[in-house]
Short mmCIF file of N, CA, C and O in Angstrom, two decimals:
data_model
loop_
_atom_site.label_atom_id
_atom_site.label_comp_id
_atom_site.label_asym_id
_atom_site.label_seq_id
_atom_site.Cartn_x
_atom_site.Cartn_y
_atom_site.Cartn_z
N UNK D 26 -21.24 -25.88 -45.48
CA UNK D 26 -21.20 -25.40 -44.11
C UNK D 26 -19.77 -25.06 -43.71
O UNK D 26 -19.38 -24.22 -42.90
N UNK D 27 -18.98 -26.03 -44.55
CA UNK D 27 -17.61 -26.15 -43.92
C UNK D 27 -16.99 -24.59 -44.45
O UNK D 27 -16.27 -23.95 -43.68
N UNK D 28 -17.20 -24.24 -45.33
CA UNK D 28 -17.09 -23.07 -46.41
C UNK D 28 -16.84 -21.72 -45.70
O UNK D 28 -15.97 -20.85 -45.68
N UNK D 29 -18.23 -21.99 -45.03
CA UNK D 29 -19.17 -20.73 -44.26
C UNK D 29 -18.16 -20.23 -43.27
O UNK D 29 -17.62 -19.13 -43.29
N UNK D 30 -17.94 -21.41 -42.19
CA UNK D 30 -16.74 -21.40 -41.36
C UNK D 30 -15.70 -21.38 -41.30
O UNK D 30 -15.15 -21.54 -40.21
N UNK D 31 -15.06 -21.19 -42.31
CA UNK D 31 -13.50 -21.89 -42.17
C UNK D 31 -13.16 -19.73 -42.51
O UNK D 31 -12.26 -19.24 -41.83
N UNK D 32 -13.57 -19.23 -43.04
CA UNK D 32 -12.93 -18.06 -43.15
C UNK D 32 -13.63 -16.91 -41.47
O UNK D 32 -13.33 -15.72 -41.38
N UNK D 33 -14.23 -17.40 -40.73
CA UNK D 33 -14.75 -16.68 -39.94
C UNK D 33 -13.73 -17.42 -38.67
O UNK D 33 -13.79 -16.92 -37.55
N UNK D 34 -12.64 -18.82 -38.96
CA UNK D 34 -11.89 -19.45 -38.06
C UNK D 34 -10.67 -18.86 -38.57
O UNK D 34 -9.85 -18.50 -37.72
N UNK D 35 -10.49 -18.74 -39.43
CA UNK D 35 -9.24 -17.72 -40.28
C UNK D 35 -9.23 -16.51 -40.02
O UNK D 35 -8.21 -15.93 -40.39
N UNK D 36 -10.07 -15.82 -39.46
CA UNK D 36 -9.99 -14.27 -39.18
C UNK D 36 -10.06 -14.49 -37.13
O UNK D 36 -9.44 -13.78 -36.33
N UNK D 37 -10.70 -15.28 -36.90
CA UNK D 37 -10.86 -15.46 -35.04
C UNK D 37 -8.80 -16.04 -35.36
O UNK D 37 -7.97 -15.32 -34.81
N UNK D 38 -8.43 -16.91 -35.96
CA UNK D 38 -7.22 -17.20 -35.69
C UNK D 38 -6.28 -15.80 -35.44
O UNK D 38 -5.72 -15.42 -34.41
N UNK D 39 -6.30 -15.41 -36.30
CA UNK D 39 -5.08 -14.16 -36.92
C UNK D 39 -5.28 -12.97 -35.68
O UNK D 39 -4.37 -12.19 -35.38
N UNK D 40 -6.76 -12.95 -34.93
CA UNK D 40 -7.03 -11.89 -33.79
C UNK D 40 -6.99 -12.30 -32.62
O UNK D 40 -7.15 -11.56 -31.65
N UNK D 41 -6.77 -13.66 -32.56
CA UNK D 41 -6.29 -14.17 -31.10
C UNK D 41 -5.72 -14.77 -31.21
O UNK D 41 -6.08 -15.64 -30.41
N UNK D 42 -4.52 -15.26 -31.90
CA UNK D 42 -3.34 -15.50 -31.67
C UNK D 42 -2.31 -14.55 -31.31
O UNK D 42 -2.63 -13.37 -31.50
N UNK D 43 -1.17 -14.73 -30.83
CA UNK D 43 -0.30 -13.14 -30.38
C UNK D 43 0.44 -12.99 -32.13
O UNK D 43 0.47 -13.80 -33.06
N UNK D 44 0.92 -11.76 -32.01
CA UNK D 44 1.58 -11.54 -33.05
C UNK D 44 3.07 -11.76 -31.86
O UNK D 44 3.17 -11.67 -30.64
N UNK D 45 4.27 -12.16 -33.20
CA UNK D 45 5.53 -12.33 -32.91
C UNK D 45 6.09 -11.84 -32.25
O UNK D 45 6.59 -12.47 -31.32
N UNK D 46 6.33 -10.31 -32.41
CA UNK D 46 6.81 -9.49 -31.16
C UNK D 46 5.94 -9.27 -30.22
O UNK D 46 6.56 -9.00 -29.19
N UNK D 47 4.50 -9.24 -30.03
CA UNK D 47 4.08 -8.95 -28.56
C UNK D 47 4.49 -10.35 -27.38
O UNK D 47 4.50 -10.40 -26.15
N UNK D 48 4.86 -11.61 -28.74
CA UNK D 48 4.79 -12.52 -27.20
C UNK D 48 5.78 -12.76 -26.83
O UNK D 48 5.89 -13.59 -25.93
N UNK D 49 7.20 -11.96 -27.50
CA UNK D 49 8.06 -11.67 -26.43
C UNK D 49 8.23 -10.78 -25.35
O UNK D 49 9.20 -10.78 -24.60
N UNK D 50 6.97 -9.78 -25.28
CA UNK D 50 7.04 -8.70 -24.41
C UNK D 50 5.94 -9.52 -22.87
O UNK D 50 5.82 -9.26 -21.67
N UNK D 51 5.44 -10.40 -23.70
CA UNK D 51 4.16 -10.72 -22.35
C UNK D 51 5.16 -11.88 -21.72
O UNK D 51 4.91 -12.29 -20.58
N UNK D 52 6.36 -12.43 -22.48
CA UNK D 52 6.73 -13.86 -21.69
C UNK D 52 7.91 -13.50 -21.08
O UNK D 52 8.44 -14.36 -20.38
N UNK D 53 8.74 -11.84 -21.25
CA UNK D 53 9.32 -11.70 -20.85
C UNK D 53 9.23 -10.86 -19.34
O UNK D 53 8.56 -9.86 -19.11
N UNK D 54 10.11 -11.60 -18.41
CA UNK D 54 9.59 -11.18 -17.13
C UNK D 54 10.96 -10.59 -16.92
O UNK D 54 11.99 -10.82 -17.55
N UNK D 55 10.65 -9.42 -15.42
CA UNK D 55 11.91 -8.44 -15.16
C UNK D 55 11.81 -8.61 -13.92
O UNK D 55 10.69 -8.54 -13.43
N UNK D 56 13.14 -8.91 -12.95
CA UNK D 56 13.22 -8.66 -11.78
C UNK D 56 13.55 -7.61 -11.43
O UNK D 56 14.60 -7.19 -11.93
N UNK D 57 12.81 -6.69 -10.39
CA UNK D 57 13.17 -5.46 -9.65
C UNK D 57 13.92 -5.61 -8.93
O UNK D 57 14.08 -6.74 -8.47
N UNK D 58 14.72 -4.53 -8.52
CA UNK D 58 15.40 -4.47 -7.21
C UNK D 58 15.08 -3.43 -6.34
O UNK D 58 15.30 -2.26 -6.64
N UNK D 59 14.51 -3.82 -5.15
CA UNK D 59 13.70 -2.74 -4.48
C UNK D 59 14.50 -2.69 -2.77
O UNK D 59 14.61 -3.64 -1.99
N UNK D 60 14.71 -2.03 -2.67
CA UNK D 60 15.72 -1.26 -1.36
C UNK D 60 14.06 -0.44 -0.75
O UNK D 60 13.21 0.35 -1.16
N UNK D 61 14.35 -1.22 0.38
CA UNK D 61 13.71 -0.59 1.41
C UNK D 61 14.07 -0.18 2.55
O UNK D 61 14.40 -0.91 3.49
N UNK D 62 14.02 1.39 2.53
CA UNK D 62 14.44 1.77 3.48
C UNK D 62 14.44 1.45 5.01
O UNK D 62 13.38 1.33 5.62
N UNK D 63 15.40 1.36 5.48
CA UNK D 63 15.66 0.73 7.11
C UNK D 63 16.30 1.56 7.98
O UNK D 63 17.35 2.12 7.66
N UNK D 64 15.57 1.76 9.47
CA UNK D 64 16.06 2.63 10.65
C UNK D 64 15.74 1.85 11.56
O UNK D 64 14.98 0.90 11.36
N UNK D 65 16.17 2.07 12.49
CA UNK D 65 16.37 1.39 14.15
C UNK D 65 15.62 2.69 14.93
O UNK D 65 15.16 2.65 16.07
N UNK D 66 15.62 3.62 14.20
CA UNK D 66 14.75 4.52 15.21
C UNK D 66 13.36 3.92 15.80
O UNK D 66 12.64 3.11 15.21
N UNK D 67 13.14 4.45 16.99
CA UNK D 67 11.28 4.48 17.37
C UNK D 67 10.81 5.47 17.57
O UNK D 67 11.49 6.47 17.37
N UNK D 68 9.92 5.55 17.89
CA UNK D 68 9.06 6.76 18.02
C UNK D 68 9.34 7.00 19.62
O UNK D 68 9.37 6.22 20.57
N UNK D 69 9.57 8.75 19.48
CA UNK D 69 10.05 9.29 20.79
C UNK D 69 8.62 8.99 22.01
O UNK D 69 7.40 9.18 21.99
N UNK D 70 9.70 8.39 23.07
CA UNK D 70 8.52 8.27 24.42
C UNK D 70 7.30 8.86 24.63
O UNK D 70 7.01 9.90 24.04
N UNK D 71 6.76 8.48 25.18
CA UNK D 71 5.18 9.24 25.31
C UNK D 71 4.04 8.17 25.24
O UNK D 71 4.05 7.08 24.65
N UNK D 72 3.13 8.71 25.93
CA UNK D 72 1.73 8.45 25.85
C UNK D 72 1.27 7.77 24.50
O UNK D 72 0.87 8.46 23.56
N UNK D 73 1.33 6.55 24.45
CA UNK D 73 1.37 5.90 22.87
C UNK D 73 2.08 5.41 22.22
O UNK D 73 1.72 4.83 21.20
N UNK D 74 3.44 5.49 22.68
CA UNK D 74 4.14 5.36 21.83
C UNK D 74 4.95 3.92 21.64
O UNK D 74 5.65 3.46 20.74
N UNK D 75 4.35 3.24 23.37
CA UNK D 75 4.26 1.73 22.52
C UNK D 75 3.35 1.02 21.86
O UNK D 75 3.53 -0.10 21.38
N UNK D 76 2.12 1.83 21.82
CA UNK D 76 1.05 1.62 20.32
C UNK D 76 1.77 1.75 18.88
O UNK D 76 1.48 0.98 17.97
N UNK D 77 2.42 2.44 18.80
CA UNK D 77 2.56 2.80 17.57
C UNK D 77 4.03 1.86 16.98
O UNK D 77 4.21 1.27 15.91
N UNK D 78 5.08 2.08 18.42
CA UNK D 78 6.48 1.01 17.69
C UNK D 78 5.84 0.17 17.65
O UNK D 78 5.91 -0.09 16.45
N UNK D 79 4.88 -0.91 18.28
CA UNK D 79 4.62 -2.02 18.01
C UNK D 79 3.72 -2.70 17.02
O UNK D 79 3.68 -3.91 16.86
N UNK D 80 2.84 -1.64 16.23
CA UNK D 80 1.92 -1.88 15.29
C UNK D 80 2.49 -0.96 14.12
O UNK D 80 2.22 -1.38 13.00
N UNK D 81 3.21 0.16 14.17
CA UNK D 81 3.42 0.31 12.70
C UNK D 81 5.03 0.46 12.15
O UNK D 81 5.40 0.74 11.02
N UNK D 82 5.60 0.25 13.01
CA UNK D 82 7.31 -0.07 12.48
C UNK D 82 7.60 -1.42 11.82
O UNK D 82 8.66 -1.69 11.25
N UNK D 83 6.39 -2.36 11.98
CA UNK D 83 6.68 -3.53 10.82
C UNK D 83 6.31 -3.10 9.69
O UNK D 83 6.21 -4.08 8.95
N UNK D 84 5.94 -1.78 8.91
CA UNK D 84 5.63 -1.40 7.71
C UNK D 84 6.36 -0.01 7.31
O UNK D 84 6.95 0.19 6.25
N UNK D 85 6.19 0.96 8.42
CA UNK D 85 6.84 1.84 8.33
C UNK D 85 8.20 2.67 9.49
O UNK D 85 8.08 2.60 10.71
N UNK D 86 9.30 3.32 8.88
CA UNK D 86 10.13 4.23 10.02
C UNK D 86 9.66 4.87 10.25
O UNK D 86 8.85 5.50 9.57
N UNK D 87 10.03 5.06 11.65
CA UNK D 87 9.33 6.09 12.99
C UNK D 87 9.57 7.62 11.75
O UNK D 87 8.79 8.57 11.69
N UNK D 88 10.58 7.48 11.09
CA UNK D 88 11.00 8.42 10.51
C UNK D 88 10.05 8.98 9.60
O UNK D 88 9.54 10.09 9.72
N UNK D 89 9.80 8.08 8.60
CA UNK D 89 8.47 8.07 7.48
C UNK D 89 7.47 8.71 8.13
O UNK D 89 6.94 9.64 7.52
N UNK D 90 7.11 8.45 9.13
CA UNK D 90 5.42 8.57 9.68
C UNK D 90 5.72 10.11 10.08
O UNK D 90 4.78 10.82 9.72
N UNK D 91 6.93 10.95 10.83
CA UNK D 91 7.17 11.67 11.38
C UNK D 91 7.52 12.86 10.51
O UNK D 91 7.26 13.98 10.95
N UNK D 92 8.12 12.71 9.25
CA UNK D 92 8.24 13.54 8.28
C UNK D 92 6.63 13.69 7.77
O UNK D 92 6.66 13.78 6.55
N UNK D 93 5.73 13.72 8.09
CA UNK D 93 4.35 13.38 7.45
C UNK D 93 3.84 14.81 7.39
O UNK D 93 4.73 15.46 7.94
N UNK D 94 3.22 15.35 7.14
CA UNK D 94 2.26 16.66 7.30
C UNK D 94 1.46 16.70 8.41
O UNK D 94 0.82 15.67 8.59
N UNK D 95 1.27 17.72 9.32
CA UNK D 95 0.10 17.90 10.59
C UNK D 95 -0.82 17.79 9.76
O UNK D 95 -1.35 18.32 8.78
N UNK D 96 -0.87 16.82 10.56
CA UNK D 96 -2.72 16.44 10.51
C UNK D 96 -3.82 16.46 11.25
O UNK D 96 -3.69 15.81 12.28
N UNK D 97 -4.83 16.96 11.12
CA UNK D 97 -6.38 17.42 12.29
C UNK D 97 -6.12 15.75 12.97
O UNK D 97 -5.34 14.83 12.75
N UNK D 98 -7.02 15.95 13.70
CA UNK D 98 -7.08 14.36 14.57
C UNK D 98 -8.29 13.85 13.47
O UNK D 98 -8.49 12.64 13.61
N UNK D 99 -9.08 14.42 12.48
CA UNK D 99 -9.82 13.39 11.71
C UNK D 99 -8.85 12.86 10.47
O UNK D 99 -8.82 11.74 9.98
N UNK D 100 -8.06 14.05 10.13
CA UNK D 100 -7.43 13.21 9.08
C UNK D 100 -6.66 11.75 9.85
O UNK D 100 -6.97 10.70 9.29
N UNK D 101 -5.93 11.65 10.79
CA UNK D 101 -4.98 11.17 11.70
C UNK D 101 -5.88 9.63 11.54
O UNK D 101 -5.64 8.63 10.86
N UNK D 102 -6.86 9.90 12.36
CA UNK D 102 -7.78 8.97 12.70
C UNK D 102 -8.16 8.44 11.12
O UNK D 102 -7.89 7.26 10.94
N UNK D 103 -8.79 9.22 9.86
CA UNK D 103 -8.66 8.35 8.19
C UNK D 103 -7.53 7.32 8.09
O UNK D 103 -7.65 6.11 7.92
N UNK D 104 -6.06 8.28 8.28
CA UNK D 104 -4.83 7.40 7.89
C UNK D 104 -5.19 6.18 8.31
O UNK D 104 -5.46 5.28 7.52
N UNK D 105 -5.22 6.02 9.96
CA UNK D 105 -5.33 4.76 10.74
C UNK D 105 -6.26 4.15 10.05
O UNK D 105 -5.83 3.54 9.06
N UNK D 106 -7.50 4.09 10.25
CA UNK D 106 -8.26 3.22 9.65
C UNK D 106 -8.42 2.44 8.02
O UNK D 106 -9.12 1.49 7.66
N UNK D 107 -7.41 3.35 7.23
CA UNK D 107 -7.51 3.11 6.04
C UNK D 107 -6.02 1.90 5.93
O UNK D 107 -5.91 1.03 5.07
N UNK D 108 -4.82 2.24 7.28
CA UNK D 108 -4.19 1.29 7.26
C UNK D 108 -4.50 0.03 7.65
O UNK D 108 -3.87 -0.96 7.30
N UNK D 109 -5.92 0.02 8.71
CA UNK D 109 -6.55 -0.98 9.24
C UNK D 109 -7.63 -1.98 8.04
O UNK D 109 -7.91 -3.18 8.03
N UNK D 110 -8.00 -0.95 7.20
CA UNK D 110 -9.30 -1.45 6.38
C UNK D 110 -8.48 -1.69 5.05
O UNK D 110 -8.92 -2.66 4.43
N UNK D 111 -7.46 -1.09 4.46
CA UNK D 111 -7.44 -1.11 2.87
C UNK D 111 -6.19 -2.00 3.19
O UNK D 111 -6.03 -2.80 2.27
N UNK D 112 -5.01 -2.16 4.44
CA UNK D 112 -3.75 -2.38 4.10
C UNK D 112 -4.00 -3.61 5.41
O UNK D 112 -3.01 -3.95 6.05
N UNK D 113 -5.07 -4.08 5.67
CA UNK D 113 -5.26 -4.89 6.77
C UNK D 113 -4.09 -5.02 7.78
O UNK D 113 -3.35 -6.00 7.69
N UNK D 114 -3.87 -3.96 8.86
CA UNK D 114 -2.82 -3.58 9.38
C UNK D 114 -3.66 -4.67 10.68
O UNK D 114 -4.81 -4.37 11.01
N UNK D 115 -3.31 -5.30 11.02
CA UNK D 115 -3.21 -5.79 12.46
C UNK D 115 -3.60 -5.28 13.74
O UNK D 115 -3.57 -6.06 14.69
N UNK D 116 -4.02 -3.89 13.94
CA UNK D 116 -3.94 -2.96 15.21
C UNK D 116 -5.67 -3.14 15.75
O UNK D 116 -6.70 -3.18 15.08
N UNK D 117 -5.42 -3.22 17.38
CA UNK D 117 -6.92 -3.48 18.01
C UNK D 117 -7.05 -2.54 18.11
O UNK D 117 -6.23 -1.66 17.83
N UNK D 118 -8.08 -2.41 18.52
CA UNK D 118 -9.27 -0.52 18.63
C UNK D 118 -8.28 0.31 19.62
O UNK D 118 -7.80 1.43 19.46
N UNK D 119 -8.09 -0.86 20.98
CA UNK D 119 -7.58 0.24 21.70
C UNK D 119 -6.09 0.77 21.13
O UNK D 119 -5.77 1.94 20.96
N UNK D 120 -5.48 -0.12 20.94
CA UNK D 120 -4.07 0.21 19.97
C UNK D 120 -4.35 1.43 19.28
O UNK D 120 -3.61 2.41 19.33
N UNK D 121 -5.71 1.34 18.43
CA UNK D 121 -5.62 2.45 17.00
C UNK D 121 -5.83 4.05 17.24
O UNK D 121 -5.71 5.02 16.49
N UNK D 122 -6.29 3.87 18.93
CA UNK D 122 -6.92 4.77 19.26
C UNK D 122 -5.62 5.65 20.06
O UNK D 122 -5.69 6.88 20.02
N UNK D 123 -4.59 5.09 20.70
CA UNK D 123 -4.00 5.30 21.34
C UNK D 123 -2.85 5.88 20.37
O UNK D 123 -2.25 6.89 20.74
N UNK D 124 -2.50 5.27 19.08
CA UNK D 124 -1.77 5.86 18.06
C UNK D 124 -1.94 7.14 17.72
O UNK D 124 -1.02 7.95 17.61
N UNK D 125 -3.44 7.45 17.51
CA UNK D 125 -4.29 8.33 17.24
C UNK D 125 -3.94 9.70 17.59
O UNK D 125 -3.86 10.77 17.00
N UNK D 126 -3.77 9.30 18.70
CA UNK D 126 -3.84 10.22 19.98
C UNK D 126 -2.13 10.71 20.08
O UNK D 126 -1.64 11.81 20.34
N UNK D 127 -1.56 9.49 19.79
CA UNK D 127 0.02 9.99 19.90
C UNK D 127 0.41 10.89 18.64
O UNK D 127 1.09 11.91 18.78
N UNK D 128 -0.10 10.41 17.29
CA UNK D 128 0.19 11.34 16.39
C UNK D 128 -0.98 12.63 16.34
O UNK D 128 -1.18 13.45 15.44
N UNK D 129 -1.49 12.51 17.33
CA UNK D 129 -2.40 14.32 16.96
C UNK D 129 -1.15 14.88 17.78
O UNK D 129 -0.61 15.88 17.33
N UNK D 130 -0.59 14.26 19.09
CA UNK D 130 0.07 14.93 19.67
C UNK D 130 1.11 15.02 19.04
O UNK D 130 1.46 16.10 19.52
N UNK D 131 2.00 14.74 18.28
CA UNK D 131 3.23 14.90 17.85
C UNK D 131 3.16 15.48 16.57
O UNK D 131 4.00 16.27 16.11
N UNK D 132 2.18 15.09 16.02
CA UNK D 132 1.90 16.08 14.04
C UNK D 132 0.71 16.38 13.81
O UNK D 132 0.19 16.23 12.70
N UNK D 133 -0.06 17.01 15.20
CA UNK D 133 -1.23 17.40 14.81
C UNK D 133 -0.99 18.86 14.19
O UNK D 133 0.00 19.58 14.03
N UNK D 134 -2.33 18.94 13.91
CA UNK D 134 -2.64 20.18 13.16
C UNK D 134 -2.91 21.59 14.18
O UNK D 134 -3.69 21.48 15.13
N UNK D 135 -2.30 22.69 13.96
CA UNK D 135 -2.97 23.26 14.74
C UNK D 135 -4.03 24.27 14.35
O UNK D 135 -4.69 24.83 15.22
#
């Protein structure tokens, strides 16, 4: 029995054990250095626009959002919700709605 097994534990060994050089690549770890960009800007006055410094300048510059492409008010309204649903952004309805509304007005589409 012992026979049977010992070469089917000799071949499981040799395919799950690491080979020499891969397990210096899996144990070796790298620190990044990641610079994130920083502005003091806000988003220019208006109708909304303390919706928006206050819910999305902890992630992004007024700047970032503003260089963006016009967008229809449905795309506008996707962004938001996908920052709300995929990036669990913090913002209440009326907040999201009011953002909404500030960026159709400032990079909507025409």
């Amino acid at each position: 029995m012992l026979r049977a097994v010992l070469p089917m534990v000799a071949v499981l060994s040799l395919v799950l054990l690491p080979h020499p050089g891969e397990a210096a690549t899996i144990t070796a770890l790298k620190s990044l250095k990641l610079d994130v960009p920083t502005s003091d800007t806000m988003f220019p006055a208006g109708p909304g626009s303390d919706a928006i410094n206050n819910n999305c300048l902890a992630c992004h510059s007024a700047d970032h959002v503003l260089n963006q492409p016009s967008l229809s008010r449905e795309r506008w309204q996707e962004v938001v919700n996908k920052m709300i649903t995929a990036y669990k952004a913090p913002v209440a309805p009326d907040d999201a709605k009011a953002i909404v509304d500030y960026l159709v007005r400032t990079k909507g589409a025409s």
